[in-house]
Amino acid sequence: MKQALIIFLVFTAGRTLAQSEWSMQQCMQYAVAHNHEVKRAELELDNYKATKTGAIGRFLPTVDASIGGQYNFGRAIDPETNGYTNVSTFYNGYSINASLPIFDGFSRIHALKAAEASTLMGRASLRQKQDQTALNVLQAYTNVAYYEGLVKMADEKVRETELLLKQIRLLEEVGRKSAADVAQVESQKAEADYELTRQQNLYASAMLELKKTMAFPMQDTLLLSVRNVRTDRSLFANSESVMYGQGLAQELNPELQITQYQVQVSKHEWRQARAALLPALSLSTGLSTTYYHTLHSDAGQSFRNQFKNNMGEYVGVTLSIPIFNRLQTVTSIRRAKNNYRISLETYEQKQLELEKLSREAWQDWQGYLKQTVQMVEKIEADSIAYQLTKRQFEEGLSTAIDLRTTSAQLLNSKATLLQCQLMAMVKENLVRYYRGEVIWE
């Protein structure tokens, strides 16, 4: 009984979680955690970190050991007498070497700085992928919410036309309406059914697009908790001073950070290329020993004695002065300098572009908020006009065409209001994004 109760509770909890409503923030957070582009950006960031680790390792000495053995048949040099011999011998050698670059024109320093800037650029790129994924989910979420609202409006329209059709048929029976009036209302009923089916198909397509953007299982049910934005005037009363007072948050916006770090990477790569013109100084040290034995002979020293007696050490300093390498260094410096200038132009272009987009997003946000307030007032007027026309139609003072016109006008106003509310939400999050805020947390 206890096991059955536990299984039932686990099943019920899982079913409740699967059927719970998803808010916009939850959808964005799920997409950021499961999106494939975000995962690729995480792996690219790990590559940048590995490159930085390799740049740090260039400051450490390189140590390698080797061991080799060979059989000599026929004419060879006897290492004991340094003369030629015709007997078969076995030769075994051991060595260990270490080298450390002392000066390389500061190439390693600039390589490390470039790797550090690349790591920061990778983090900004990851943040940008996360934000872009969240914005894509936001757009897909608003599309689903929009079509969900249209489905509800179309369903209400179907029920309303059904009720109106019943009333018209009753009025036809008592002689207050003609067959033509009934036919016109039946046409409106058929049109409402068609519009409901069309909006349901659009809603289903929008839901599939949202699941794809979120990397959500297509076969699972996704229930949304749609909350419209507030429409009070206090939202945009002081937003102009906030937005234009701060402008584009250059130190926080990930898109601009990517180009800024790319400038640093290009600058250090340019300096690293110029370091090839300077001489390089390195220190090396090591030790080696050998073992020699004539085959088919018991004469000769033991392995232990030869390993000890033949051991030698060395310490060396190498100075490498570049003189001429077929203009390869000059070409590399020129290319790196051009890449640095290109990155500067890209940074300035991106800065102007984002500044324009941030101000445009703020203007659109303000416009949709004002349109929302205006559409609320328009819906009130359209509702009064529709109710009056409907009453006049029931009393025979207006035609079905007039009723259809006012009904379509009211439905269009409601759809426009929903669109303005959702677009205001989108633009508000865009404003937050350009200001450097994390919109999906």
CSV table of C-alpha atoms in Angstrom, one decimal:
chain,number,residue,atom,x,y,z
A,1,MET,CA,0.0,0.0,0.0
A,2,LYS,CA,2.8,2.4,0.8
A,3,GLN,CA,4.6,1.7,-2.5
A,4,ALA,CA,1.3,2.2,-4.4
A,5,LEU,CA,0.7,5.5,-2.6
A,6,ILE,CA,4.2,6.7,-3.3
A,7,ILE,CA,3.9,5.8,-7.0
A,8,PHE,CA,0.5,7.6,-7.2
A,9,LEU,CA,1.9,10.8,-5.5
A,10,VAL,CA,4.9,10.9,-7.9
A,11,PHE,CA,2.7,10.4,-10.9
A,12,THR,CA,0.3,13.1,-9.7
A,13,ALA,CA,3.1,15.5,-9.0
A,14,GLY,CA,4.7,14.9,-12.5
A,15,ARG,CA,1.3,15.3,-14.2
A,16,THR,CA,0.6,18.6,-12.3
A,17,LEU,CA,4.0,19.9,-13.2
A,18,ALA,CA,3.5,19.0,-16.9
A,19,GLN,CA,0.1,20.7,-16.9
A,20,SER,CA,1.2,23.9,-15.1
A,21,GLU,CA,1.1,27.2,-16.9
A,22,TRP,CA,4.4,28.6,-18.2
A,23,SER,CA,5.0,32.3,-17.9
A,24,MET,CA,7.1,34.3,-20.3
A,25,GLN,CA,10.1,34.3,-18.0
A,26,GLN,CA,9.9,30.5,-17.6
A,27,CYS,CA,9.8,30.0,-21.3
A,28,MET,CA,12.9,32.2,-21.8
A,29,GLN,CA,14.8,30.5,-19.0
A,30,TYR,CA,14.0,27.1,-20.4
A,31,ALA,CA,15.1,28.2,-23.9
A,32,VAL,CA,18.4,29.6,-22.6
A,33,ALA,CA,19.1,26.4,-20.8
A,34,HIS,CA,18.3,24.1,-23.8
A,35,ASN,CA,19.0,26.2,-26.9
A,36,HIS,CA,21.6,24.6,-29.2
A,37,GLU,CA,23.2,27.9,-30.2
A,38,VAL,CA,23.7,28.7,-26.5
A,39,LYS,CA,25.3,25.3,-26.0
A,40,ARG,CA,27.7,25.9,-28.9
A,41,ALA,CA,28.6,29.3,-27.5
A,42,GLU,CA,29.4,27.6,-24.2
A,43,LEU,CA,31.7,25.2,-26.0
A,44,GLU,CA,33.4,28.1,-27.9
A,45,LEU,CA,33.9,29.9,-24.5
A,46,ASP,CA,35.6,26.7,-23.3
A,47,ASN,CA,37.9,26.8,-26.3
A,48,TYR,CA,38.9,30.4,-25.5
A,49,LYS,CA,39.7,29.4,-22.0
A,50,ALA,CA,41.8,26.5,-23.3
A,51,THR,CA,43.7,29.0,-25.5
A,52,LYS,CA,44.3,31.2,-22.5
A,53,THR,CA,45.7,28.2,-20.6
A,54,GLY,CA,48.0,27.5,-23.5
A,55,ALA,CA,49.2,31.1,-23.6
A,56,ILE,CA,50.0,30.8,-19.9
A,57,GLY,CA,51.9,27.6,-20.5
A,58,ARG,CA,54.2,29.3,-23.0
A,59,PHE,CA,55.9,31.0,-20.0
A,60,LEU,CA,56.8,27.6,-18.6
A,61,PRO,CA,59.9,25.6,-19.7
A,62,THR,CA,59.5,22.6,-22.0
A,63,VAL,CA,60.9,19.3,-20.8
A,64,ASP,CA,61.2,16.2,-22.9
A,65,ALA,CA,62.9,12.8,-22.4
A,66,SER,CA,63.9,10.3,-25.0
A,67,ILE,CA,65.2,6.7,-25.1
A,68,GLY,CA,66.4,4.8,-28.2
A,69,GLY,CA,68.0,1.6,-29.1
A,70,GLN,CA,69.5,0.1,-32.3
A,71,TYR,CA,71.2,-3.0,-33.5
A,72,ASN,CA,74.2,-2.5,-35.8
A,73,PHE,CA,75.1,-5.2,-38.3
A,74,GLY,CA,78.3,-5.1,-40.3
A,75,ARG,CA,80.7,-2.2,-40.5
A,76,ALA,CA,80.1,0.3,-37.7
A,77,ILE,CA,82.1,2.6,-35.3
A,78,ASP,CA,83.1,1.1,-32.0
A,79,PRO,CA,82.4,3.8,-29.3
A,80,GLU,CA,85.1,2.4,-27.1
A,81,THR,CA,88.0,2.7,-29.6
A,82,ASN,CA,86.3,5.2,-32.0
A,83,GLY,CA,87.3,2.9,-34.8
A,84,TYR,CA,85.5,0.7,-37.4
A,85,THR,CA,84.5,-2.8,-36.5
A,86,ASN,CA,82.6,-5.5,-38.3
A,87,VAL,CA,80.9,-7.2,-35.3
A,88,SER,CA,77.2,-6.8,-34.5
A,89,THR,CA,76.5,-4.4,-31.6
A,90,PHE,CA,73.6,-3.1,-29.6
A,91,TYR,CA,73.4,0.7,-28.8
A,92,ASN,CA,71.1,2.2,-26.2
A,93,GLY,CA,70.8,6.0,-25.5
A,94,TYR,CA,68.9,8.0,-22.9
A,95,SER,CA,68.5,11.8,-22.7
A,96,ILE,CA,66.4,14.5,-21.0
A,97,ASN,CA,66.3,18.1,-22.1
A,98,ALA,CA,64.7,21.3,-20.9
A,99,SER,CA,64.4,24.7,-22.6
A,100,LEU,CA,63.1,28.1,-21.6
A,101,PRO,CA,62.6,31.2,-23.8
A,102,ILE,CA,64.0,34.2,-22.0
A,103,PHE,CA,63.1,36.9,-24.5
A,104,ASP,CA,60.9,36.8,-27.6
A,105,GLY,CA,60.1,40.4,-28.2
A,106,PHE,CA,57.1,40.2,-25.7
A,107,SER,CA,55.3,37.9,-28.1
A,108,ARG,CA,54.1,35.6,-25.2
A,109,ILE,CA,52.8,38.6,-23.2
A,110,HIS,CA,50.7,39.9,-26.1
A,111,ALA,CA,49.5,36.4,-26.9
A,112,LEU,CA,48.3,36.1,-23.3
A,113,LYS,CA,46.6,39.4,-23.4
A,114,ALA,CA,44.9,38.5,-26.7
A,115,ALA,CA,43.8,35.2,-25.1
A,116,GLU,CA,42.4,37.0,-22.1
A,117,ALA,CA,40.5,39.4,-24.4
A,118,SER,CA,39.2,36.4,-26.4
A,119,THR,CA,37.9,34.8,-23.3
A,120,LEU,CA,36.0,38.0,-22.4
A,121,MET,CA,34.7,38.1,-25.9
A,122,GLY,CA,33.5,34.5,-25.6
A,123,ARG,CA,31.7,35.4,-22.4
A,124,ALA,CA,30.0,38.3,-24.1
A,125,SER,CA,29.2,36.1,-27.1
A,126,LEU,CA,27.6,33.6,-24.8
A,127,ARG,CA,25.6,36.4,-23.1
A,128,GLN,CA,24.5,37.7,-26.5
A,129,LYS,CA,23.4,34.2,-27.6
A,130,GLN,CA,21.4,33.9,-24.4
A,131,ASP,CA,19.8,37.3,-24.8
A,132,GLN,CA,19.0,36.7,-28.5
A,133,THR,CA,17.4,33.4,-27.7
A,134,ALA,CA,15.3,35.1,-25.0
A,135,LEU,CA,14.3,37.8,-27.5
A,136,ASN,CA,13.3,35.1,-30.0
A,137,VAL,CA,11.3,33.3,-27.4
A,138,LEU,CA,9.7,36.6,-26.4
A,139,GLN,CA,8.6,37.2,-30.0
A,140,ALA,CA,7.3,33.7,-30.4
A,141,TYR,CA,5.5,33.9,-27.1
A,142,THR,CA,3.8,37.1,-28.0
A,143,ASN,CA,2.7,35.6,-31.3
A,144,VAL,CA,1.1,32.7,-29.4
A,145,ALA,CA,-0.5,35.1,-27.0
A,146,TYR,CA,-1.8,37.2,-29.9
A,147,TYR,CA,-3.4,34.3,-31.7
A,148,GLU,CA,-4.7,32.9,-28.5
A,149,GLY,CA,-6.5,36.2,-27.9
A,150,LEU,CA,-7.9,36.1,-31.5
A,151,VAL,CA,-9.2,32.6,-31.0
A,152,LYS,CA,-11.0,33.7,-27.9
A,153,MET,CA,-12.5,36.7,-29.8
A,154,ALA,CA,-13.5,34.5,-32.7
A,155,ASP,CA,-15.1,32.0,-30.3
A,156,GLU,CA,-17.1,34.8,-28.7
A,157,LYS,CA,-18.1,36.0,-32.1
A,158,VAL,CA,-19.4,32.5,-33.0
A,159,ARG,CA,-21.5,32.3,-29.8
A,160,GLU,CA,-22.8,35.8,-30.4
A,161,THR,CA,-23.8,35.1,-34.0
A,162,GLU,CA,-25.5,31.8,-32.9
A,163,LEU,CA,-27.6,33.7,-30.3
A,164,LEU,CA,-28.4,36.4,-32.9
A,165,LEU,CA,-29.4,33.8,-35.4
A,166,LYS,CA,-31.8,32.3,-32.9
A,167,GLN,CA,-33.3,35.7,-32.3
A,168,ILE,CA,-33.7,36.5,-36.0
A,169,ARG,CA,-35.4,33.2,-36.6
A,170,LEU,CA,-37.9,33.9,-33.9
A,171,LEU,CA,-38.5,37.3,-35.3
A,172,GLU,CA,-39.0,35.8,-38.7
A,173,GLU,CA,-41.7,33.5,-37.3
A,174,VAL,CA,-43.6,36.4,-35.9
A,175,GLY,CA,-43.2,38.3,-39.2
A,176,ARG,CA,-40.8,41.1,-37.9
A,177,LYS,CA,-37.8,39.9,-40.0
A,178,SER,CA,-37.6,38.6,-43.6
A,179,ALA,CA,-35.9,35.6,-45.0
A,180,ALA,CA,-33.2,37.9,-46.4
A,181,ASP,CA,-32.3,39.1,-42.9
A,182,VAL,CA,-32.0,35.5,-41.7
A,183,ALA,CA,-29.8,34.6,-44.7
A,184,GLN,CA,-27.5,37.6,-43.9
A,185,VAL,CA,-27.1,36.5,-40.3
A,186,GLU,CA,-26.5,32.9,-41.4
A,187,SER,CA,-23.8,34.3,-43.6
A,188,GLN,CA,-22.3,36.1,-40.6
A,189,LYS,CA,-22.4,32.8,-38.7
A,190,ALA,CA,-20.6,30.9,-41.4
A,191,GLU,CA,-18.0,33.7,-41.6
A,192,ALA,CA,-17.5,33.5,-37.8
A,193,ASP,CA,-17.0,29.8,-38.0
A,194,TYR,CA,-14.4,30.1,-40.8
A,195,GLU,CA,-12.6,32.9,-38.8
A,196,LEU,CA,-12.5,30.7,-35.7
A,197,THR,CA,-11.0,27.8,-37.7
A,198,ARG,CA,-8.4,30.0,-39.3
A,199,GLN,CA,-7.3,31.6,-36.0
A,200,GLN,CA,-7.1,28.1,-34.4
A,201,ASN,CA,-4.7,27.0,-37.2
A,202,LEU,CA,-2.6,30.1,-36.8
A,203,TYR,CA,-2.5,29.5,-33.1
A,204,ALA,CA,-1.3,25.9,-33.6
A,205,SER,CA,1.4,27.1,-36.0
A,206,ALA,CA,2.6,29.8,-33.6
A,207,MET,CA,2.7,27.2,-30.7
A,208,LEU,CA,4.9,24.9,-32.8
A,209,GLU,CA,7.2,27.8,-33.6
A,210,LEU,CA,7.5,28.6,-29.9
A,211,LYS,CA,8.3,25.0,-29.0
A,212,LYS,CA,11.0,25.0,-31.7
A,213,THR,CA,12.5,28.2,-30.4
A,214,MET,CA,12.5,26.9,-26.9
A,215,ALA,CA,13.8,23.4,-27.9
A,216,PHE,CA,10.7,22.1,-26.1
A,217,PRO,CA,9.5,18.6,-27.0
A,218,MET,CA,6.9,18.9,-29.7
A,219,GLN,CA,4.8,16.1,-28.4
A,220,ASP,CA,4.4,17.6,-25.0
A,221,THR,CA,1.6,20.1,-24.0
A,222,LEU,CA,2.7,23.7,-23.3
A,223,LEU,CA,0.3,25.8,-21.4
A,224,LEU,CA,1.0,29.5,-21.3
A,225,SER,CA,0.1,32.0,-18.6
A,226,VAL,CA,-0.4,35.2,-20.6
A,227,ARG,CA,-0.3,38.5,-18.7
A,228,ASN,CA,-0.8,41.7,-20.6
A,229,VAL,CA,1.3,44.8,-19.9
A,230,ARG,CA,0.0,47.6,-17.8
A,231,THR,CA,-1.7,50.4,-19.7
A,232,ASP,CA,-1.5,53.2,-17.2
A,233,ARG,CA,0.1,56.5,-18.2
A,234,SER,CA,2.6,56.3,-15.4
A,235,LEU,CA,4.6,53.8,-17.4
A,236,PHE,CA,5.7,56.3,-19.9
A,237,ALA,CA,5.5,59.5,-17.9
A,238,ASN,CA,9.2,59.5,-16.9
A,239,SER,CA,10.6,56.8,-19.2
A,240,GLU,CA,12.0,59.5,-21.6
A,241,SER,CA,14.4,60.9,-19.0
A,242,VAL,CA,15.4,57.4,-18.0
A,243,MET,CA,16.2,56.2,-21.5
A,244,TYR,CA,17.7,59.3,-22.9
A,245,GLY,CA,19.5,60.2,-19.7
A,246,GLN,CA,21.5,56.9,-19.8
A,247,GLY,CA,21.4,56.1,-23.5
A,248,LEU,CA,22.9,52.9,-24.7
A,249,ALA,CA,24.7,51.0,-21.9
A,250,GLN,CA,28.0,50.5,-23.8
A,251,GLU,CA,29.7,48.8,-20.9
A,252,LEU,CA,26.9,46.3,-20.4
A,253,ASN,CA,25.5,45.6,-23.9
A,254,PRO,CA,26.9,42.2,-25.0
A,255,GLU,CA,26.8,43.0,-28.8
A,256,LEU,CA,29.0,46.0,-28.3
A,257,GLN,CA,31.2,44.2,-25.9
A,258,ILE,CA,32.0,41.6,-28.5
A,259,THR,CA,33.3,44.2,-31.0
A,260,GLN,CA,35.1,46.0,-28.2
A,261,TYR,CA,37.0,42.9,-27.1
A,262,GLN,CA,37.7,42.1,-30.8
A,263,VAL,CA,39.5,45.4,-31.0
A,264,GLN,CA,41.7,44.4,-28.0
A,265,VAL,CA,42.4,41.0,-29.6
A,266,SER,CA,43.4,42.5,-32.9
A,267,LYS,CA,45.6,45.1,-31.2
A,268,HIS,CA,47.6,42.5,-29.3
A,269,GLU,CA,47.8,40.2,-32.4
A,270,TRP,CA,49.3,43.2,-34.3
A,271,ARG,CA,51.9,43.7,-31.5
A,272,GLN,CA,52.6,40.0,-31.4
A,273,ALA,CA,53.3,40.1,-35.2
A,274,ARG,CA,55.7,43.0,-34.7
A,275,ALA,CA,57.5,41.1,-32.0
A,276,ALA,CA,58.9,38.8,-34.8
A,277,LEU,CA,61.2,41.7,-35.8
A,278,LEU,CA,63.1,41.5,-32.5
A,279,PRO,CA,65.7,38.9,-31.6
A,280,ALA,CA,64.8,35.9,-29.5
A,281,LEU,CA,66.9,34.5,-26.6
A,282,SER,CA,66.4,31.1,-25.0
A,283,LEU,CA,68.1,28.9,-22.4
A,284,SER,CA,68.4,25.1,-22.7
A,285,THR,CA,69.9,22.4,-20.5
A,286,GLY,CA,70.0,18.6,-20.4
A,287,LEU,CA,71.8,15.4,-19.7
A,288,SER,CA,72.3,12.2,-21.7
A,289,THR,CA,74.0,8.7,-21.3
A,290,THR,CA,74.5,5.6,-23.4
A,291,TYR,CA,74.9,1.9,-23.2
A,292,TYR,CA,77.0,-0.2,-25.7
A,293,HIS,CA,77.3,-3.9,-26.0
A,294,THR,CA,79.0,-6.3,-28.5
A,295,LEU,CA,76.6,-9.1,-29.4
A,296,HIS,CA,77.7,-12.7,-28.7
A,297,SER,CA,80.4,-11.5,-26.4
A,298,ASP,CA,80.6,-11.3,-22.6
A,299,ALA,CA,83.3,-8.6,-22.6
A,300,GLY,CA,82.5,-5.1,-21.8
A,301,GLN,CA,81.2,-3.0,-18.8
A,302,SER,CA,77.9,-3.6,-17.2
A,303,PHE,CA,74.8,-1.5,-17.9
A,304,ARG,CA,75.0,0.2,-14.5
A,305,ASN,CA,78.6,1.3,-15.0
A,306,GLN,CA,78.1,2.5,-18.5
A,307,PHE,CA,74.9,4.4,-17.6
A,308,LYS,CA,76.9,6.2,-14.9
A,309,ASN,CA,80.2,6.7,-16.6
A,310,ASN,CA,78.8,7.8,-20.0
A,311,MET,CA,76.5,10.4,-18.6
A,312,GLY,CA,77.0,14.0,-19.7
A,313,GLU,CA,75.4,17.4,-19.1
A,314,TYR,CA,75.1,20.6,-21.1
A,315,VAL,CA,73.8,24.1,-20.7
A,316,GLY,CA,73.3,26.4,-23.7
A,317,VAL,CA,72.1,29.8,-24.6
A,318,THR,CA,70.7,30.5,-28.1
A,319,LEU,CA,70.2,34.0,-29.6
A,320,SER,CA,68.2,34.1,-32.8
A,321,ILE,CA,68.3,37.3,-34.9
A,322,PRO,CA,65.8,37.6,-37.7
A,323,ILE,CA,67.4,38.9,-40.9
A,324,PHE,CA,65.3,37.9,-43.9
A,325,ASN,CA,62.4,35.5,-44.2
A,326,ARG,CA,61.1,36.4,-47.7
A,327,LEU,CA,59.0,39.3,-46.3
A,328,GLN,CA,56.7,37.0,-44.4
A,329,THR,CA,57.1,39.0,-41.2
A,330,VAL,CA,56.3,42.3,-43.0
A,331,THR,CA,53.3,40.8,-44.6
A,332,SER,CA,52.0,39.4,-41.3
A,333,ILE,CA,52.4,42.8,-39.6
A,334,ARG,CA,50.6,44.5,-42.4
A,335,ARG,CA,47.7,42.1,-42.3
A,336,ALA,CA,47.4,42.3,-38.5
A,337,LYS,CA,47.4,46.1,-38.6
A,338,ASN,CA,44.6,46.1,-41.2
A,339,ASN,CA,42.6,43.6,-39.0
A,340,TYR,CA,43.0,46.0,-36.1
A,341,ARG,CA,41.7,48.9,-38.2
A,342,ILE,CA,38.8,46.8,-39.4
A,343,SER,CA,37.9,45.9,-35.9
A,344,LEU,CA,37.9,49.6,-35.0
A,345,GLU,CA,35.6,50.4,-37.9
A,346,THR,CA,33.3,47.5,-36.9
A,347,TYR,CA,33.2,48.8,-33.3
A,348,GLU,CA,32.2,52.3,-34.3
A,349,GLN,CA,29.6,51.0,-36.7
A,350,LYS,CA,28.1,48.7,-34.1
A,351,GLN,CA,28.0,51.5,-31.6
A,352,LEU,CA,26.0,53.8,-34.0
A,353,GLU,CA,23.7,50.9,-35.0
A,354,LEU,CA,22.9,49.9,-31.4
A,355,GLU,CA,22.4,53.6,-30.4
A,356,LYS,CA,19.9,54.0,-33.2
A,357,LEU,CA,18.1,50.7,-32.4
A,358,SER,CA,18.0,51.6,-28.6
A,359,ARG,CA,16.4,54.9,-29.3
A,360,GLU,CA,14.1,53.4,-31.9
A,361,ALA,CA,13.0,50.7,-29.4
A,362,TRP,CA,12.2,53.4,-26.8
A,363,GLN,CA,10.2,55.4,-29.3
A,364,ASP,CA,8.2,52.3,-30.4
A,365,TRP,CA,7.6,51.5,-26.8
A,366,GLN,CA,6.2,54.9,-26.1
A,367,GLY,CA,4.1,54.8,-29.2
A,368,TYR,CA,2.5,51.4,-28.4
A,369,LEU,CA,1.8,52.5,-24.8
A,370,LYS,CA,0.0,55.6,-26.1
A,371,GLN,CA,-1.8,53.6,-28.8
A,372,THR,CA,-2.9,51.2,-26.0
A,373,VAL,CA,-4.6,53.9,-24.1
A,374,GLN,CA,-6.2,55.3,-27.3
A,375,MET,CA,-7.5,51.9,-28.3
A,376,VAL,CA,-9.1,51.3,-24.9
A,377,GLU,CA,-11.1,54.5,-25.5
A,378,LYS,CA,-11.9,53.4,-29.1
A,379,ILE,CA,-13.2,50.0,-27.9
A,380,GLU,CA,-15.6,51.7,-25.5
A,381,ALA,CA,-17.0,53.8,-28.3
A,382,ASP,CA,-17.2,50.9,-30.7
A,383,SER,CA,-18.9,48.8,-28.1
A,384,ILE,CA,-21.6,51.5,-27.6
A,385,ALA,CA,-22.0,51.8,-31.3
A,386,TYR,CA,-22.4,48.0,-31.7
A,387,GLN,CA,-24.9,47.7,-28.9
A,388,LEU,CA,-27.0,50.5,-30.4
A,389,THR,CA,-26.9,49.1,-33.9
A,390,LYS,CA,-27.8,45.7,-32.6
A,391,ARG,CA,-30.9,47.1,-30.8
A,392,GLN,CA,-31.9,49.0,-33.9
A,393,PHE,CA,-31.5,45.9,-36.0
A,394,GLU,CA,-33.8,44.0,-33.6
A,395,GLU,CA,-36.3,46.8,-33.9
A,396,GLY,CA,-36.0,46.9,-37.6
A,397,LEU,CA,-34.3,50.4,-37.8
A,398,SER,CA,-31.1,49.1,-39.3
A,399,THR,CA,-29.9,46.4,-41.7
A,400,ALA,CA,-27.8,43.3,-41.1
A,401,ILE,CA,-25.0,45.0,-43.1
A,402,ASP,CA,-24.9,47.8,-40.6
A,403,LEU,CA,-24.7,45.3,-37.7
A,404,ARG,CA,-22.0,43.4,-39.5
A,405,THR,CA,-20.0,46.5,-40.1
A,406,THR,CA,-20.1,47.7,-36.5
A,407,SER,CA,-19.3,44.1,-35.2
A,408,ALA,CA,-16.3,43.9,-37.5
A,409,GLN,CA,-15.1,47.3,-36.4
A,410,LEU,CA,-15.4,46.3,-32.7
A,411,LEU,CA,-13.5,43.0,-33.3
A,412,ASN,CA,-10.8,44.8,-35.2
A,413,SER,CA,-10.4,47.3,-32.4
A,414,LYS,CA,-10.0,44.5,-29.8
A,415,ALA,CA,-7.4,42.8,-32.0
A,416,THR,CA,-5.5,46.0,-32.4
A,417,LEU,CA,-5.6,46.6,-28.6
A,418,LEU,CA,-4.2,43.2,-28.0
A,419,GLN,CA,-1.5,43.7,-30.5
A,420,CYS,CA,-0.5,47.1,-29.0
A,421,GLN,CA,-0.3,45.6,-25.5
A,422,LEU,CA,1.9,42.7,-26.6
A,423,MET,CA,4.1,44.9,-28.8
A,424,ALA,CA,4.5,47.3,-25.9
A,425,MET,CA,5.7,44.4,-23.8
A,426,VAL,CA,8.2,43.4,-26.6
A,427,LYS,CA,9.6,46.9,-27.0
A,428,GLU,CA,9.9,47.4,-23.2
A,429,ASN,CA,12.1,44.3,-23.0
A,430,LEU,CA,14.1,45.5,-26.0
A,431,VAL,CA,14.7,48.8,-24.1
A,432,ARG,CA,15.9,46.8,-21.1
A,433,TYR,CA,18.1,44.7,-23.4
A,434,TYR,CA,19.8,47.8,-24.9
A,435,ARG,CA,20.3,49.2,-21.4
A,436,GLY,CA,22.3,46.0,-20.6
A,437,GLU,CA,19.7,44.3,-18.3
A,438,VAL,CA,19.3,40.5,-18.3
A,439,ILE,CA,15.7,40.1,-19.5
A,440,TRP,CA,15.4,36.4,-19.0
A,441,GLU,CA,16.3,36.2,-15.3
